[in-house]
mmCIF file of C-alpha atoms and ligand atoms in Angstrom:
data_model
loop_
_atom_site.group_PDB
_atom_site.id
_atom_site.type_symbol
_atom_site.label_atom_id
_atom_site.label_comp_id
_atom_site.label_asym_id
_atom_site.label_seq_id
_atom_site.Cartn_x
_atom_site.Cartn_y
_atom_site.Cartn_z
ATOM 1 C CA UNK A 1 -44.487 -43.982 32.854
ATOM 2 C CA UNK A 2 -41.947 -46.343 31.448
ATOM 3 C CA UNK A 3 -41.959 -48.003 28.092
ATOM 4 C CA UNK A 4 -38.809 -49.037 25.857
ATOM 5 C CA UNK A 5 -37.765 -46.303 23.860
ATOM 6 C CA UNK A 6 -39.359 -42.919 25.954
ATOM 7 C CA UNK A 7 -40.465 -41.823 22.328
ATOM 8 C CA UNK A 8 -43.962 -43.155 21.381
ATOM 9 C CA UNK A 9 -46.037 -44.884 24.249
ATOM 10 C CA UNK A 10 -44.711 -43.637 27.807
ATOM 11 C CA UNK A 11 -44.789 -39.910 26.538
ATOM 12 C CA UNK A 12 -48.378 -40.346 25.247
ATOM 13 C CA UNK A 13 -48.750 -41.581 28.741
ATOM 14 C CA UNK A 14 -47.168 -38.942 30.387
ATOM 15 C CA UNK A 15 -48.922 -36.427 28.890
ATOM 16 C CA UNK A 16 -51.950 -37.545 29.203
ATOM 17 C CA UNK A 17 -52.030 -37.934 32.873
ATOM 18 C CA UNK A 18 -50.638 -34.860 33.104
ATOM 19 C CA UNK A 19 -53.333 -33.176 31.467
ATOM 20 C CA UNK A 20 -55.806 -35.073 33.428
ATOM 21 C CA UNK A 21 -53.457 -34.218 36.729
ATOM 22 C CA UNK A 22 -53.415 -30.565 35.957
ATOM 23 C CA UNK A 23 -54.824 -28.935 39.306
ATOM 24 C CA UNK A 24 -53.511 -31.878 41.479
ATOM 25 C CA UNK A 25 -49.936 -31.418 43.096
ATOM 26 C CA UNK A 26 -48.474 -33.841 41.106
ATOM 27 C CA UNK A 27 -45.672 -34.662 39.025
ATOM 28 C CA UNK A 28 -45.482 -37.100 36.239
ATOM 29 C CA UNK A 29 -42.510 -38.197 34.167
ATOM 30 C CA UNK A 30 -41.488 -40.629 31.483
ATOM 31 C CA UNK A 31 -38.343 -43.097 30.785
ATOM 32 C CA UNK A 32 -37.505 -45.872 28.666
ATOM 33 C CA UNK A 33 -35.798 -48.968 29.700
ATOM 34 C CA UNK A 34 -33.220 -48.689 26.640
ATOM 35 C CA UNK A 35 -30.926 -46.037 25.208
ATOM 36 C CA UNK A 36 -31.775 -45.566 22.061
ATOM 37 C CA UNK A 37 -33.180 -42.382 21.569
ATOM 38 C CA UNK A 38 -31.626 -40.428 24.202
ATOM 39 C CA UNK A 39 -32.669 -36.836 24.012
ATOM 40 C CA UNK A 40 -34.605 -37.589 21.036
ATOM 41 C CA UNK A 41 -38.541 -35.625 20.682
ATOM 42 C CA UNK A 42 -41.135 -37.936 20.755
ATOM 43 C CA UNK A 43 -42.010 -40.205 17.565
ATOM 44 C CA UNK A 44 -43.807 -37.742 15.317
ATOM 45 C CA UNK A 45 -47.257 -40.023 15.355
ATOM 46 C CA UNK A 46 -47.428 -39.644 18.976
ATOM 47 C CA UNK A 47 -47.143 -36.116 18.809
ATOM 48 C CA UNK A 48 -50.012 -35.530 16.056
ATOM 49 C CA UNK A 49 -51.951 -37.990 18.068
ATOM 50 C CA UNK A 50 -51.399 -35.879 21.348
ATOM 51 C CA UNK A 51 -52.333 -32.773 19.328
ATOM 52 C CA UNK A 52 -55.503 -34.149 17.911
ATOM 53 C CA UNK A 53 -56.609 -34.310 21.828
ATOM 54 C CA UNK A 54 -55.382 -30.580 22.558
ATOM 55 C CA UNK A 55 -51.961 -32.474 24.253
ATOM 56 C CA UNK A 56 -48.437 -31.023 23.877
ATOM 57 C CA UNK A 57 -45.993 -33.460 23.913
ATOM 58 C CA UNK A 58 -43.427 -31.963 21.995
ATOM 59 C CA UNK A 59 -41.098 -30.715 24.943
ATOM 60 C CA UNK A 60 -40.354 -33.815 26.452
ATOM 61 C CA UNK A 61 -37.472 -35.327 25.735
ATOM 62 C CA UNK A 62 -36.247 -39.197 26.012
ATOM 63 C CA UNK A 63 -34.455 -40.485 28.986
ATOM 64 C CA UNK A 64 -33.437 -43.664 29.907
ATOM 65 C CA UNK A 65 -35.268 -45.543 33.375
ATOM 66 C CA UNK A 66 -32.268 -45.318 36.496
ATOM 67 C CA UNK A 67 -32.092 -46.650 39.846
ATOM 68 C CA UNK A 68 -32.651 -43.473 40.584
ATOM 69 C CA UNK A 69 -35.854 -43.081 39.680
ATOM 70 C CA UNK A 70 -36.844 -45.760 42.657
ATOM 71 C CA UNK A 71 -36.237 -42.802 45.188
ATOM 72 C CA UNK A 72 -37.754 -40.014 42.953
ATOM 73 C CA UNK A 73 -41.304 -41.392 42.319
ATOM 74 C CA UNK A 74 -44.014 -43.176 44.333
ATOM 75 C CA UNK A 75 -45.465 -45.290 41.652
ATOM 76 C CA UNK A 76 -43.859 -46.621 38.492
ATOM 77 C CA UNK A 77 -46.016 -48.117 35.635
ATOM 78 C CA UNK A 78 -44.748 -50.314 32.794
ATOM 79 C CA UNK A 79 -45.983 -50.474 29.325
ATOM 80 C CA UNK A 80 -45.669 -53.903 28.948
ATOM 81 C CA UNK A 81 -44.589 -57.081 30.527
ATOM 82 C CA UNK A 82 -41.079 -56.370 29.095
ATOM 83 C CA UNK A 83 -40.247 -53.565 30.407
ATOM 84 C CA UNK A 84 -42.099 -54.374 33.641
ATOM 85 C CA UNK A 85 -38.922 -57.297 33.993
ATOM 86 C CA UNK A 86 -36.352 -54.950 32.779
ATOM 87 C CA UNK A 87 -37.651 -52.285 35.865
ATOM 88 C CA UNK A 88 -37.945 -54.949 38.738
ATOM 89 C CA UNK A 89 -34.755 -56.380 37.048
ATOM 90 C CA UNK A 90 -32.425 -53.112 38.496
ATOM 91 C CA UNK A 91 -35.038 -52.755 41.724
ATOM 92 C CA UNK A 92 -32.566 -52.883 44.615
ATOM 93 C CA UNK A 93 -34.917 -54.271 47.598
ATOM 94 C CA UNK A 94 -38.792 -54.700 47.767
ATOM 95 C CA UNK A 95 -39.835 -51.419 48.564
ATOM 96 C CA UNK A 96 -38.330 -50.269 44.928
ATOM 97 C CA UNK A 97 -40.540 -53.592 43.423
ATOM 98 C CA UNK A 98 -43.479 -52.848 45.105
ATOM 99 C CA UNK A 99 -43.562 -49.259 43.180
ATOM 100 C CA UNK A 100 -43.581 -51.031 40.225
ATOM 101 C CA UNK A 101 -46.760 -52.370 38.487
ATOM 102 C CA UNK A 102 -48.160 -52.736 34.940
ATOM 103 C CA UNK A 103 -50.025 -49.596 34.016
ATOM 104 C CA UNK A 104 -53.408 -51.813 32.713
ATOM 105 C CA UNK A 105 -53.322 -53.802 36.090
ATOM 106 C CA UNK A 106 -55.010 -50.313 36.937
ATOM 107 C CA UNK A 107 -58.259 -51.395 34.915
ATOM 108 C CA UNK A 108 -57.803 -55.568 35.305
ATOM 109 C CA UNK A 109 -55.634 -56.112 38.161
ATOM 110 C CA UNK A 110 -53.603 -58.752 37.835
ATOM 111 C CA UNK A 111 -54.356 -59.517 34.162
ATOM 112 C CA UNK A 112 -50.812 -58.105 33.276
ATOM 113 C CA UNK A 113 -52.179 -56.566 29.711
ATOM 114 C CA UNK A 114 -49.536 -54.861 27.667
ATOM 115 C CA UNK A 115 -49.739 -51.256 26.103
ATOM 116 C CA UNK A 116 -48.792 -52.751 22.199
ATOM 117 C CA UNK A 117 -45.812 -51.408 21.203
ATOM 118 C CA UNK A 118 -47.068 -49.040 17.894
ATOM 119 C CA UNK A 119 -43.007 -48.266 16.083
ATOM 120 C CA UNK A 120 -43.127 -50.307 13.846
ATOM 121 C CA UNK A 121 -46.739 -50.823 12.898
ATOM 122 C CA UNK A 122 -49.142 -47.942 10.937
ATOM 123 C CA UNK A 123 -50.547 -45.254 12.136
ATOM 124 C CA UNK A 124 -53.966 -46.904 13.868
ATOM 125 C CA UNK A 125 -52.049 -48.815 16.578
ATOM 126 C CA UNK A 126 -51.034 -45.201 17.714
ATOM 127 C CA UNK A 127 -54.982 -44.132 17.986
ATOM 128 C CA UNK A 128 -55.659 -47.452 19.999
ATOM 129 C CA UNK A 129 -52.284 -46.985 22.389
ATOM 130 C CA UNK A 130 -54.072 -43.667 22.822
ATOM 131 C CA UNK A 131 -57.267 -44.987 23.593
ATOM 132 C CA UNK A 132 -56.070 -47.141 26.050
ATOM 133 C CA UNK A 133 -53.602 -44.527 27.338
ATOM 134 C CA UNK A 134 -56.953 -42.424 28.049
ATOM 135 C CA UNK A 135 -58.957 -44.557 29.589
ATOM 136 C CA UNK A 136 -56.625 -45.927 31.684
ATOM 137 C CA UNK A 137 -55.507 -42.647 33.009
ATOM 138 C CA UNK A 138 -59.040 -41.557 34.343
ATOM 139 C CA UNK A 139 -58.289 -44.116 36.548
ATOM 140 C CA UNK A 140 -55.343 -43.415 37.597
ATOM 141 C CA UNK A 141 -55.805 -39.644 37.929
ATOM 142 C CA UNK A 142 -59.386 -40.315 39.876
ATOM 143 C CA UNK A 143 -57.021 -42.363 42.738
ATOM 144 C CA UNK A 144 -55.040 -39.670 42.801
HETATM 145 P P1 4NP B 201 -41.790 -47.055 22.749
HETATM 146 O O1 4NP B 201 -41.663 -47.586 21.250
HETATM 147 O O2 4NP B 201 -41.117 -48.099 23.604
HETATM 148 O O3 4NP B 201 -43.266 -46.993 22.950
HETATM 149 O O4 4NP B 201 -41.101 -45.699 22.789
HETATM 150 C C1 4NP B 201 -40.460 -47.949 20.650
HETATM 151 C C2 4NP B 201 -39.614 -47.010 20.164
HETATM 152 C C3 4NP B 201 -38.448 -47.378 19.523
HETATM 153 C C4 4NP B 201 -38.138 -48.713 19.382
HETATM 154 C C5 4NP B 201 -38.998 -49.682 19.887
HETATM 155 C C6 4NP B 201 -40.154 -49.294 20.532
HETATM 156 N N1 4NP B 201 -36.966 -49.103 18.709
HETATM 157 O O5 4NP B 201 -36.763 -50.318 18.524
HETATM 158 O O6 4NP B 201 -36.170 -48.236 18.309
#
């Protein structure tokens, strides 16, 4: 799960499929595409948010997206179309792109929706990146 800072939407994401994942053998992680907040706790509003839901976020820890993560995971989903392009932009060959996909493709493919970016907005657009976090998920964990 892969947004741009690793503090407010991919963690959400991350924990959320990982609660939804939790008697599947399988492991979910989170990055951002920029170094920012390196080591940094997730942004307080997605923790509350996680908590309303019964969701601990509040051991993860921001990292920053690698090439290395190309060999570590089978599937790689972008927040938004930005960070989509910043991914495929370090891909090495097409087996690292075609890892890569938007994570709302899962509900429209193809429609290349964006998870809105909540920082710097109030505290709603962290219920709806939530909402669509959730939903989108289910899908994701019932391929799985
Ligand atoms: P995220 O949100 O990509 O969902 O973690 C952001 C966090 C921090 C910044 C931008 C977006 N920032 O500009 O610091």
């Amino acid at each position: 799960m892969v947004c741009l800072g690793n503090i407010c939407r991919s963690p959400l994401a991350e924990g959320i499929l990982k609660y939804k994942t939790k008697n599947k053998n399988i492991f979910v992680d989170s990055a951002g595409t920029a170094s920012y907040h390196l080591g940094k706790l997730p942004d307080n509003r997605s923790i509350q948010i996680a908590n309303k839901y019964g969701i601990d976020i509040s051991k993860q820890r921001a990292r920053q997206f690698s090439e290395i993560d190309f060999d570590r995971f089978d599937k790689i989903y972008a927040m938004d179309t930005y960070n989509f392009a910043s991914i495929i932009s370090i891909a090495r060959n097409q087996s690292d792109r075609n890892k890569v996909d938007l994570i709302l493709n899962e509900i429209n493919p193809k429609s290349f929706d964006n998870i809105p970016d909540p920082y710097y907005g109030d505290g709603d657009g962290f219920q709806k990146v939530y909402d669509m976090l959730d939903e989108v998920c289910d899908v994701i964990a019932n391929k799985l």
